[in-house]
Amino acid sequence: MGFFDRLKESLTKTRKGLVEKVESIFTGRKVDETTLEELEEILIMSDVGTNAASEIMTVIREKAKKGEAKDTDSVKGLLKSEMISILGDFQPLMVSESKPFVILAVGVNGVGKTTTIGKLASRFRSQGLSVLLAAGDTFRAAGIEQLEIWAKRADTQFVQHQKGSDPAAVAYDAVIAAQSRGIDVVIIDTAGRLHTKTNLMEELKKVKRSIDKALPGAPAEVLLVVDATTGQNALRQAEIFNETIGITGIALTKLDGTAKGGIVFAIKKGLGMPVRLIGVGEGIDDLRDFDPGEFVEALFS
Amino acid sequence: MFESLTEKLESIFKKLKGKGLLKEEDVEVALKEIRLALLEADVNFKVVKDFVQKIKEKAIGKEVLESLTPGQQVIKVVNEELCRLLGKTNSRIPLSPNPPTIIMMVGLHGSGKTTTSAKLARLFKKEGRRPMLVAADLQRPAAIDQLITLGSQIDVPVYFSKDIKDPVTLCYDSVKKAKVDARDIVILDTAGRLHIDESLMTELKKIKESVSPKESIFVADAMTGQDAVNIARNFSEQIGIDGIILTKMDGDARGGAALSIISVTGKPIKFIGTGEKIEMLEPFYPDRIASRILGMGDVLSLIEQAQKTFDHKEAEKLQKTIMDESFTFDDLREQLQKMRNMGPLENLINMIPGMNKIKNLDIDERELVKVEAIISSMTKKEKRDHNIINGNRRRRIALGSGTTVPDVNRVIKQYIEIKKMLKMFKGKKGFKLPKVLPF
């Protein structure tokens, strides 16, 4: 099954929701204020957020006024192109030439950081790259063990300290070890933390600093993992994590449920960092590049 | 970022010469804002729609009370309705007449089932019961280890098996074991996966049939968005739930999911999780969540927590001090000492409306020791009037307290900030000063 089919399949539920509703709104009806309002409701129901939704709708309303959106198809087309333009260009996670490529994974509790790292590691391995995982979640009970299991599954190297030890030290050791062993990719796990916990956010700064100390310029990628079922708070998460350590990309997980992941639009609109990856299932291969065109296309086709 | 709904409505109604009955057009304008506030708080769209309709019916024609502005009057109606929908405080988990009482925890992956299971076990243990935890999540790598670690932290036995691959068998066996060991509470930590995962739902159904739990608890993340209704409906319809625990309430999510979940399931929220530490599980208070959803801060929680530490007389004294604006360094020190008995500062500070706006108030718990030392090194005169503390005096205070001049400067700055804030509380229109403040 090709990528497009897989994505389409996993988005069927999302697709059904959105497309069927769009169809049902416009079937046999003129495009007027009531129908447009209903369209806005659908966006809000997908967690797009009131701001992003109203901006999208402003564009569509203007075009409707000019007579460009008379029927279902043209409204759908407008909506599609507007949504794609918000998401921007295709910017997948690219491993650069200089070794090691260091990825720091961060996020609030329970979004699926460790699982995403495991899947990402196995993807790199299948591309023939050597990978080292660093158990930076020294806080959660069994946080280290969980990553270790993934390291075995994906056949990667593994660096760990004691539970409760300093995650910055783990990160430092991992990057140094990767350099001396000639590893291609280092992925550093961190404990889930709510963005409102100032001391834990400070700890994250320290982790980043120590990575930079071990390898100036690293990490090349700071990946914020976001749960697709999260509502508007995901935007706050992205804002504060970004202020704290500078986020370079988003991984959107749990998109195989009924959640629409509309928060992606709000995040991209508000902060501009690209969505790199999406998690569409439990399997080790269910981590995909996020392609805005295909993502929106799959929603509407 | 979150301008409070109260402020928004105040400005809408400013033009109205406020007395008499609430007119339809006034209410309409207000409802638009309320609708947005609820949506921003992640209350499900359909739930919002129903809710706004109800408010409309209740608010139009209502007399504006003497003491309230029209904006406050609408807020009052909204708040009352919200509290009514959110239900009553009910954190009782019914126990079986024939022990053990079996409690089954269900929910999405990442919602916090394992941590919450341990928190519940700790609560029962504190009540003098003999709980047992069961590691029935055989899906997530290291989930068993996690529960074992948590169990040992609270000294509660954990039933697990690394050989049994079927959670149904495991749960069944665990109950037998509980009877043998005279454990009167059994908490099943089941696997979390998506609500549309049929094999998971079947597994949960089978567990339920085989051990017939007294209580099935749905664990939900407070940050959940619009999808909360679908998730809750699936668990409710397929497994059947008796109560809800809302986790990660220590973040800044407005928690609109609470309203969505209650509307769909009709079941009460029994507890909320307010931190990663194992003792951070609190009863659910509808009025507080209502004001949080509406963006009005959690003044009540604050008051209650403060009351645990302050006795009434002292509170009155402090109240008087604040009103007199005679708040001195001595008062600050006294309050800081009390605050240290009230739990993590960040939790407390988050509950005060408008508090996140105040900078330089980033108090680290360890810093408090320093602050106390600095204040102790001040003369009586200095404690009463910070204006006289010049450079020389600052150096002396720093030496005396074993700190540095910048430390002293910071404490003085913080003191001034707090003084300013107290003034703000006092002067704020429509804001009723809580009986006690933590400072």
XYZ file of C-alpha atoms in Angstrom:
740
model
C 0.000 0.000 0.000
C 1.441 3.347 -0.989
C 1.855 6.209 1.343
C -1.093 8.080 -0.029
C -3.409 5.124 0.467
C -2.216 4.545 3.982
C -2.748 8.135 4.906
C -6.102 8.168 3.219
C -7.106 5.022 5.003
C -6.120 6.303 8.394
C -7.764 9.593 7.698
C -10.973 8.048 6.452
C -12.700 8.793 9.708
C -11.526 12.369 9.586
C -12.405 12.538 5.934
C -15.858 11.183 6.460
C -16.502 13.703 9.146
C -15.383 16.728 7.250
C -16.244 15.881 3.671
C -19.637 14.409 4.365
C -20.533 17.419 6.372
C -19.316 19.795 3.700
C -21.292 17.837 1.107
C -24.396 17.767 3.230
C -24.263 21.472 3.842
C -24.068 22.460 0.255
C -26.101 19.808 -1.478
C -28.964 21.571 -3.148
C -28.312 24.810 -1.357
C -27.073 28.168 -2.366
C -23.898 29.439 -0.770
C -25.145 32.006 1.728
C -24.277 33.252 5.190
C -25.959 30.337 6.962
C -24.082 27.745 4.972
C -20.811 29.568 5.463
C -21.418 29.723 9.185
C -22.016 26.004 9.228
C -18.736 25.552 7.412
C -16.966 27.557 10.093
C -18.553 25.325 12.702
C -17.056 22.281 11.019
C -13.600 23.816 11.181
C -14.048 24.577 14.866
C -15.237 21.034 15.498
C -11.940 19.841 14.005
C -9.975 21.810 16.653
C -8.821 24.327 14.071
C -9.518 26.995 16.663
C -11.756 30.035 16.525
C -9.058 32.386 15.241
C -7.717 30.227 12.429
C -11.254 29.225 11.465
C -12.450 32.776 11.268
C -9.466 33.808 9.170
C -10.032 30.989 6.736
C -13.684 31.885 6.552
C -12.960 35.555 5.936
C -11.143 34.619 2.755
C -13.930 32.315 1.643
C -16.594 34.884 2.492
C -14.876 37.522 0.400
C -14.618 35.195 -2.536
C -18.218 34.160 -2.095
C -19.179 37.828 -2.237
C -17.314 38.216 -5.489
C -19.281 35.286 -6.815
C -16.317 32.896 -6.935
C -17.887 30.345 -4.649
C -21.298 29.507 -5.933
C -21.481 25.775 -5.439
C -20.121 22.930 -3.354
C -17.137 22.234 -5.565
C -15.838 25.738 -5.706
C -16.247 26.220 -1.967
C -14.432 22.959 -1.369
C -11.671 24.009 -3.732
C -11.300 27.337 -1.996
C -11.238 25.752 1.412
C -8.640 23.238 0.279
C -6.268 25.779 -1.197
C -6.670 28.052 1.776
C -5.862 25.225 4.185
C -2.841 24.116 2.164
C -1.507 27.643 2.033
C -1.685 27.869 5.828
C 0.269 24.649 6.245
C 2.998 25.856 3.880
C 5.533 23.761 1.991
C 6.453 20.136 2.452
C 9.271 20.193 5.024
C 10.021 16.659 6.186
C 12.709 15.791 8.701
C 15.949 15.588 6.712
C 19.110 14.138 8.205
C 22.032 16.350 7.277
C 25.475 15.216 6.173
C 27.359 16.231 9.277
C 27.394 13.462 11.849
C 25.819 12.975 14.296
C 22.434 14.490 13.536
C 21.017 15.222 16.967
C 17.264 15.255 17.593
C 15.808 16.384 20.906
C 12.227 15.229 21.499
C 10.094 17.243 23.920
C 6.437 17.603 24.868
C 3.856 17.430 27.630
C 3.010 14.179 29.412
C 1.365 11.349 27.538
C 1.616 12.650 23.983
C 3.651 9.699 22.767
C 7.230 10.989 22.793
C 8.901 7.683 23.523
C 6.774 5.797 21.010
C 7.476 8.414 18.342
C 11.199 8.145 19.048
C 11.020 4.372 18.759
C 9.279 4.568 15.420
C 11.606 7.275 14.155
C 14.615 5.199 15.172
C 13.377 2.175 13.300
C 12.763 4.297 10.218
C 16.354 5.603 10.312
C 17.640 2.071 10.822
C 15.748 0.855 7.784
C 17.428 3.650 5.818
C 20.729 2.113 6.851
C 21.662 4.800 9.361
C 23.205 4.045 12.727
C 21.142 5.369 15.611
C 21.738 6.014 19.283
C 18.847 6.574 21.679
C 19.388 8.533 24.892
C 17.139 7.842 27.865
C 16.587 11.403 29.001
C 13.299 10.618 30.740
C 14.899 9.887 34.074
C 11.855 11.046 36.005
C 8.965 8.803 35.104
C 8.784 5.397 36.665
C 10.081 2.992 33.998
C 10.701 5.802 31.501
C 14.169 4.432 30.825
C 12.943 0.858 30.458
C 10.297 1.872 27.961
C 12.878 3.468 25.666
C 15.253 0.557 26.124
C 12.607 -1.818 24.794
C 12.248 0.377 21.718
C 16.031 0.500 21.310
C 16.100 -3.297 21.221
C 13.177 -3.485 18.818
C 14.730 -0.995 16.427
C 18.232 -2.363 16.979
C 19.894 0.885 18.016
C 22.560 1.813 20.501
C 21.392 3.018 23.868
C 22.735 5.407 26.483
C 21.255 5.582 29.951
C 22.001 6.756 33.461
C 20.330 5.940 36.741
C 16.695 6.832 37.297
C 16.476 10.295 38.769
C 19.817 11.392 37.344
C 20.390 14.641 35.484
C 18.910 14.427 31.969
C 21.417 17.034 30.777
C 24.243 14.658 31.688
C 22.558 11.816 29.816
C 22.189 14.007 26.740
C 25.808 15.145 26.973
C 27.154 11.601 27.305
C 24.975 10.397 24.454
C 26.242 13.030 22.038
C 29.879 12.466 23.056
C 29.444 8.698 22.717
C 27.826 9.108 19.298
C 30.734 11.234 18.118
C 33.347 8.746 19.208
C 31.417 5.809 17.774
C 30.651 7.558 14.477
C 26.880 7.304 14.883
C 24.644 8.990 12.278
C 21.621 9.964 14.346
C 21.133 10.616 18.065
C 17.612 10.895 19.417
C 17.264 12.207 22.942
C 14.113 11.426 24.897
C 12.983 13.768 27.663
C 10.490 13.457 30.484
C 7.033 14.739 29.622
C 6.471 18.085 31.246
C 3.631 20.533 31.328
C 4.734 23.805 29.786
C 3.482 25.628 32.871
C 6.142 24.095 35.132
C 8.841 26.729 35.142
C 11.497 24.633 36.830
C 11.036 21.762 34.384
C 11.230 24.134 31.446
C 14.480 25.483 32.891
C 15.759 21.919 33.062
C 15.048 21.600 29.351
C 17.165 24.667 28.640
C 19.992 23.007 30.495
C 19.596 19.823 28.459
C 19.831 21.842 25.284
C 22.878 23.732 26.526
C 24.697 20.545 27.409
C 23.987 19.105 23.959
C 25.441 22.257 22.454
C 28.474 21.876 24.690
C 29.062 18.327 23.495
C 28.535 19.289 19.862
C 28.369 22.996 19.045
C 25.275 23.852 17.022
C 23.404 20.720 18.080
C 20.619 19.738 18.388
C 19.827 20.121 14.711
C 16.186 19.367 15.371
C 14.049 20.133 18.412
C 10.908 18.139 17.850
C 7.776 19.004 19.797
C 5.460 16.023 20.015
C 1.795 17.022 20.043
C -1.196 14.766 20.641
C -3.846 15.228 17.927
C -6.607 14.831 20.492
C -5.410 17.966 22.295
C -7.524 21.052 21.916
C -6.508 24.683 21.893
C -3.980 24.148 24.664
C -1.620 22.616 22.083
C -1.049 26.124 20.788
C 0.034 27.253 24.264
C 2.314 24.251 24.494
C 3.942 25.102 21.183
C 4.303 28.759 22.162
C 5.958 28.110 25.487
C 8.205 25.250 24.407
C 9.257 27.448 21.505
C 10.039 30.396 23.759
C 12.017 28.118 26.045
C 14.205 26.121 23.692
C 13.180 26.984 20.140
C 11.111 24.340 18.376
C 12.129 23.424 14.825
C 9.392 20.939 14.012
C 6.205 19.269 15.195
C 5.292 15.596 15.325
C 1.539 15.080 15.460
C 0.569 11.786 17.080
C -2.588 9.694 17.478
C -4.039 10.820 14.190
C -5.509 7.375 13.708
C -8.357 8.141 16.089
C -11.352 10.324 15.430
C -9.506 13.497 16.392
C -9.036 15.732 13.396
C -5.694 17.280 14.297
C -6.967 20.701 13.285
C -4.730 22.291 15.872
C -1.964 21.961 13.264
C -3.497 24.886 11.430
C -3.544 27.038 14.527
C 0.074 26.177 15.381
C 1.370 26.781 11.881
C -0.572 30.015 11.629
C 0.498 31.269 15.015
C 4.102 30.145 15.189
C 5.169 29.055 11.742
C 7.170 25.955 12.566
C 6.464 23.069 10.185
C 4.785 19.804 11.021
C 7.371 17.159 10.186
C 5.782 13.876 11.097
C 2.440 12.308 11.829
C 1.673 9.179 13.799
C -1.130 7.210 12.191
C -1.067 3.940 14.084
C 0.463 1.688 16.663
C 2.771 -0.151 14.294
C 6.461 0.538 14.052
C 5.979 1.796 10.485
C 3.074 4.071 11.255
C 5.120 7.226 11.450
C 4.878 9.271 8.275
C 6.222 12.453 6.783
C 3.700 15.202 7.003
C 2.918 16.448 3.538
C 0.555 19.443 3.688
C -0.693 18.891 0.149
C -1.413 15.237 0.667
C -2.786 15.834 4.136
C -5.385 18.300 2.920
C -5.942 16.310 -0.286
C -6.613 13.191 1.775
C -9.105 15.166 3.802
C -11.039 16.208 0.749
C -10.632 13.518 -1.913
C -3.726 35.993 26.022
C -6.911 35.050 27.792
C -8.722 38.225 28.408
C -11.217 37.139 30.940
C -14.782 36.733 29.883
C -15.837 38.967 32.724
C -13.703 41.799 31.343
C -15.025 41.304 27.834
C -18.610 41.366 28.977
C -17.981 44.347 31.182
C -16.804 46.306 28.177
C -19.765 45.196 26.067
C -22.224 46.288 28.686
C -20.406 49.455 29.601
C -22.606 51.534 27.358
C -25.789 50.196 28.822
C -27.237 52.114 31.647
C -27.711 48.813 33.267
C -30.790 48.528 35.384
C -34.096 46.892 34.605
C -34.553 43.759 32.559
C -31.973 42.068 30.349
C -33.036 42.694 26.766
C -32.746 40.143 24.017
C -30.276 42.165 21.957
C -27.991 42.713 24.955
C -28.039 39.045 25.732
C -27.301 38.155 22.104
C -24.109 40.199 22.122
C -23.046 38.661 25.397
C -23.812 35.158 24.191
C -21.516 35.593 21.206
C -18.632 36.221 23.595
C -19.666 33.375 25.847
C -19.806 31.054 22.875
C -16.282 32.037 21.853
C -14.976 31.690 25.389
C -16.413 28.197 25.677
C -15.010 27.163 22.301
C -11.589 28.520 23.204
C -11.862 26.458 26.366
C -12.366 23.354 24.173
C -15.981 22.711 25.091
C -17.442 20.683 22.253
C -19.209 22.761 19.638
C -22.540 20.989 19.946
C -22.435 21.192 23.702
C -21.761 24.917 23.395
C -24.716 25.330 21.067
C -27.136 23.677 23.489
C -25.661 25.548 26.374
C -25.926 28.963 24.755
C -29.537 28.271 23.840
C -30.339 27.430 27.440
C -28.639 30.559 28.704
C -30.575 32.647 26.249
C -33.856 31.343 27.565
C -32.823 31.877 31.134
C -31.229 35.279 30.783
C -33.704 37.224 28.677
C -36.155 39.115 30.785
C -34.220 38.501 33.902
C -34.062 41.402 36.270
C -30.657 42.930 36.765
C -29.967 42.893 40.454
C -29.198 46.150 42.216
C -25.681 45.169 43.045
C -24.730 43.821 39.640
C -23.962 45.261 36.232
C -25.739 43.608 33.281
C -22.469 41.901 32.374
C -22.155 40.428 35.828
C -25.777 39.406 35.718
C -25.235 37.408 32.522
C -22.066 35.891 33.977
C -24.057 34.908 37.014
C -26.615 33.073 34.901
C -23.863 31.435 32.844
C -21.931 30.409 35.916
C -24.979 28.956 37.615
C -25.954 26.963 34.571
C -22.409 25.740 34.081
C -22.200 24.608 37.697
C -25.543 22.878 37.401
C -24.372 20.939 34.337
C -21.039 20.060 35.902
C -22.890 18.415 38.762
C -22.142 18.126 42.412
C -18.945 17.366 44.222
C -18.954 13.638 44.514
C -15.665 11.961 45.124
C -17.097 8.924 46.822
C -16.246 5.628 45.228
C -18.830 3.088 46.375
C -17.453 -0.043 48.012
C -18.779 -3.530 47.499
C -20.553 -5.182 50.425
C -18.452 -8.240 49.660
C -14.829 -7.234 49.341
C -12.782 -6.794 47.361
C -14.170 -3.722 45.630
C -12.914 -3.879 42.078
C -12.157 -0.642 40.277
C -11.367 -0.696 36.590
C -9.478 2.194 35.022
C -10.057 2.838 31.313
C -9.079 5.569 28.864
C -6.913 6.599 25.940
C -3.184 5.953 25.931
C -1.365 8.859 27.496
C -4.332 10.047 29.535
C -2.591 9.097 32.760
C -4.224 5.822 33.819
C -1.193 4.266 35.461
C -0.282 7.309 37.535
C -3.917 7.854 38.474
C -4.314 4.213 39.525
C -1.451 4.634 41.958
C -2.855 7.931 43.215
C -6.194 6.266 43.941
C -4.491 3.377 45.697
C -2.635 5.828 47.906
C -5.903 7.542 48.801
C -7.536 4.253 49.827
C -4.492 3.282 51.810
C -4.646 6.576 53.662
C -8.246 5.781 54.561
C -7.036 2.595 56.178
C -7.995 0.221 53.378
C -5.830 -2.495 51.876
C -5.599 -1.764 48.162
C -3.881 -3.835 45.510
C -2.817 -2.627 42.073
C -3.033 -4.821 39.003
C -0.730 -4.263 36.018
C -3.180 -5.209 33.275
C -1.617 -2.997 30.607
C 0.278 -5.610 28.654
C 0.582 -3.369 25.605
C 2.797 -0.435 26.409
C 6.444 -1.300 26.841
C 7.470 -1.077 30.512
C 3.956 -0.267 31.749
C 4.271 -3.076 34.273
C 7.587 -1.717 35.553
C 6.039 1.705 35.898
C 3.227 0.421 38.087
C 5.594 -1.686 40.177
C 7.759 1.368 40.828
C 4.748 3.464 41.777
C 3.392 0.676 43.972
C 6.616 0.428 45.921
C 6.623 4.198 46.424
C 3.305 4.007 48.252
C 3.867 0.566 49.689
C 0.931 -1.037 47.899
C 1.354 -4.523 46.388
C 1.213 -4.809 42.613
C -0.144 -7.945 40.988
C 1.615 -8.643 37.715
C 2.841 -11.415 35.515
C 5.405 -11.294 32.759
C 4.201 -14.660 31.461
C 0.452 -14.238 31.209
C -0.271 -12.627 27.869
C -4.028 -12.343 28.291
C -5.161 -9.416 30.412
C -8.536 -11.050 31.053
C -6.898 -14.045 32.726
C -4.542 -11.762 34.593
C -7.383 -9.660 36.007
C -9.357 -12.726 36.953
C -6.386 -14.225 38.755
C -5.641 -10.962 40.499
C -9.054 -10.923 42.138
C -8.535 -14.433 43.449
C -5.185 -13.381 44.822
C -6.726 -10.315 46.447
C -9.199 -12.527 48.282
C -6.435 -14.777 49.543
C -4.387 -11.800 50.723
C -7.412 -10.084 52.249
C -7.042 -7.039 50.019
C -10.282 -5.069 50.048
C -9.670 -2.841 47.000
C -8.415 -4.006 43.609
C -7.476 -1.368 41.033
C -7.078 -2.633 37.483
C -4.735 -0.545 35.331
C -5.824 -1.545 31.836
C -4.141 -0.872 28.511
C -4.914 2.403 26.800
C -5.446 2.633 23.124
C -7.736 4.514 20.823
C -11.440 4.308 21.490
C -12.014 3.034 17.965
C -9.603 0.156 18.449
C -11.994 -2.773 18.440
C -9.632 -5.340 19.886
C -8.994 -3.070 22.873
C -12.674 -2.494 23.430
C -13.347 -6.213 23.240
C -10.543 -6.861 25.703
C -11.970 -4.304 28.138
C -15.479 -5.710 27.766
C -14.184 -9.188 28.517
C -12.334 -8.001 31.607
C -15.460 -6.288 32.788
C -17.567 -9.402 32.274
C -15.083 -11.646 33.989
C -14.486 -9.616 37.163
C -17.610 -7.355 37.251
C -15.983 -4.254 38.702
C -17.983 -2.194 41.150
C -16.740 0.983 39.508
C -15.372 1.675 36.045
C -13.496 4.932 35.888
C -12.830 6.797 32.679
C -9.533 8.659 32.837
C -9.449 11.689 30.550
C -6.840 14.315 29.774
C -8.006 17.840 30.665
C -6.338 19.161 27.528
C -8.554 17.122 25.198
C -10.175 19.089 22.399
C -13.397 18.713 20.446
C -12.938 14.963 20.157
C -13.604 14.494 23.873
C -17.252 13.769 23.088
C -16.419 10.934 20.686
C -13.889 9.368 23.017
C -16.180 9.583 26.046
C -19.178 8.313 24.100
C -17.288 5.280 22.835
C -16.001 4.277 26.240
C -19.342 4.990 27.842
C -21.432 3.078 25.325
C -19.110 0.146 24.811
C -17.661 -0.408 28.261
C -20.007 1.531 30.495
C -18.481 3.938 32.978
C -19.486 5.071 36.463
C -17.208 7.998 37.025
C -14.552 10.209 35.516
C -11.126 11.391 36.594
C -9.749 14.406 34.775
C -5.952 14.477 34.636
C -3.276 17.101 34.003
C -5.348 19.857 35.534
C -2.116 21.478 36.708
C -1.522 22.757 33.188
C -3.160 25.860 31.806
C -5.770 24.129 29.669
C -9.146 25.625 30.392
C -10.649 22.171 30.770
C -13.715 22.563 28.600
C -13.479 18.822 27.975
C -14.978 18.380 31.447
C -18.268 19.830 30.274
C -18.208 17.842 27.025
C -17.565 14.553 28.797
C -20.212 15.113 31.430
C -22.791 16.082 28.810
C -22.142 12.933 26.822
C -21.855 10.403 29.635
C -24.024 11.931 32.340
C -21.493 10.624 34.860
C -19.789 12.627 37.581
C -16.177 13.741 37.615
C -14.900 12.323 40.883
C -11.337 13.523 41.040
C -8.887 15.711 39.229
C -5.172 15.063 38.869
C -3.146 18.146 39.686
C 0.453 17.070 39.344
C 2.913 14.284 38.701
C 3.501 13.637 42.371
C 1.563 10.716 43.713
C -0.398 12.704 46.292
C -1.750 15.137 43.732
C -5.318 13.944 43.371
C -8.105 16.248 44.492
C -11.886 16.109 44.655
C -13.673 17.800 41.779
C -15.373 21.099 42.550
C -17.785 22.118 39.778
C -17.806 25.806 40.709
C -14.057 26.049 40.353
C -13.958 24.321 37.012
C -16.808 26.557 35.858
C -14.835 29.668 36.631
C -11.763 28.157 35.034
C -13.645 27.361 31.841
C -14.950 30.902 31.813
C -11.445 32.230 32.494
C -12.140 33.632 35.907
C -9.356 32.040 37.878
C -9.629 29.584 40.663
C -10.084 31.880 43.579
C -12.097 29.363 45.545
C -9.450 26.664 45.437
C -6.957 29.188 46.619
C -9.101 30.248 49.496
C -9.644 26.698 50.598
C -6.023 25.784 50.418
C -5.067 28.911 52.247
C -7.615 28.231 54.937
C -5.974 24.949 55.711
C -2.945 26.870 56.863
C -4.284 30.142 58.189
C -6.463 30.337 61.168
C -9.338 32.695 61.002
C -8.016 35.407 63.298
C -4.757 35.627 61.489
C -6.623 35.861 58.236
C -8.609 38.782 59.528
C -5.473 40.459 60.696
C -3.934 40.013 57.294
C -7.036 41.273 55.596
C -6.856 44.377 57.707
C -3.186 44.812 56.926
C -3.915 44.646 53.250
C -6.734 47.107 53.444
C -4.579 49.491 55.447
C -1.761 49.061 52.974
C 0.531 48.645 55.936
C 2.024 45.464 54.579
C 5.579 45.253 55.903
C 8.519 42.947 55.386
C 7.568 41.235 58.616
C 4.161 40.412 57.144
C 5.844 39.149 54.005
C 8.104 36.860 55.982
C 5.253 35.541 58.051
C 3.195 34.815 54.948
C 6.081 33.148 53.175
C 6.577 30.833 56.097
C 2.920 29.894 55.966
C 2.997 29.409 52.238
C 5.695 26.832 52.597
C 3.226 24.729 54.509
C 0.647 24.970 51.763
C 2.235 22.906 49.027
C 3.992 23.808 45.818
C 3.968 27.517 45.198
C 3.420 27.266 41.488
C 0.134 25.450 42.042
C -1.004 28.129 44.381
C 0.061 31.032 42.258
C -1.611 29.604 39.176
C -4.928 29.788 40.928
C -4.920 33.523 41.366
C -6.635 35.366 38.537
C -4.302 37.746 36.747
C -1.351 36.334 38.594
C 0.493 35.141 35.519
C 0.723 38.769 34.458
C 2.870 39.708 37.408
C 6.531 39.381 36.654
C 9.384 39.154 39.141
C 7.240 36.884 41.209
C 8.879 33.731 40.060
C 9.400 32.336 43.517
C 11.502 29.242 43.789
C 10.773 27.229 46.887
C 14.435 27.105 47.828
C 14.637 30.836 47.373
C 12.238 31.282 50.237
C 14.934 30.340 52.712
C 17.099 33.080 51.275
C 14.260 35.576 51.386
C 13.631 34.807 55.030
C 17.292 35.267 55.850
C 17.358 38.597 54.069
C 14.307 39.895 55.875
C 15.716 38.713 59.204
C 18.817 40.793 58.566
C 16.818 44.003 58.216
C 16.368 46.454 61.056
C 12.898 47.113 62.398
C 12.814 50.434 60.659
C 13.818 48.923 57.341
C 11.128 46.287 57.600
C 8.497 48.964 57.939
C 9.747 51.274 55.218
C 11.596 49.862 52.244
C 12.322 53.380 50.939
C 15.121 53.905 53.429
C 17.046 50.841 52.320
C 19.879 52.485 50.385
C 23.020 50.968 48.913
C 24.893 50.840 52.212
C 22.023 49.187 53.972
C 21.634 46.691 51.139
C 25.289 45.709 51.439
C 24.900 45.254 55.181
C 21.773 43.123 54.742
C 23.502 40.973 52.141
C 26.464 40.395 54.456
C 24.243 39.655 57.398
C 22.134 37.126 55.532
C 24.951 35.458 53.648
C 23.506 36.533 50.304
C 24.464 39.062 47.652
C 23.293 42.597 46.956
C 21.424 41.504 43.795
C 19.573 38.982 45.981
C 18.572 41.753 48.349
C 17.539 43.956 45.448
C 15.352 41.199 44.111
C 13.592 40.645 47.408
C 12.863 44.346 47.726
C 11.581 44.407 44.161
C 9.340 41.433 44.827
C 8.057 43.055 47.967
C 7.140 46.170 46.002
C 5.427 44.026 43.360
C 3.389 42.228 45.971
C 2.429 45.485 47.578
C 1.311 46.762 44.204
C -0.651 43.609 43.567
C -2.430 43.834 46.884
C -3.413 47.361 45.990
C -4.726 46.056 42.692
C -6.832 43.422 44.419
C -8.218 46.058 46.649
C -8.995 48.450 43.847
C -10.325 45.962 41.333
C -13.944 46.582 40.522
C -16.227 43.621 40.699
C -13.506 41.595 42.299
C -14.378 40.464 45.720
C -11.305 40.185 47.822
C -10.954 36.637 49.048
C -11.159 36.342 52.797
C -7.519 35.437 52.891
C -4.565 35.882 50.639
C -1.417 33.852 50.737
C 0.787 36.860 51.316
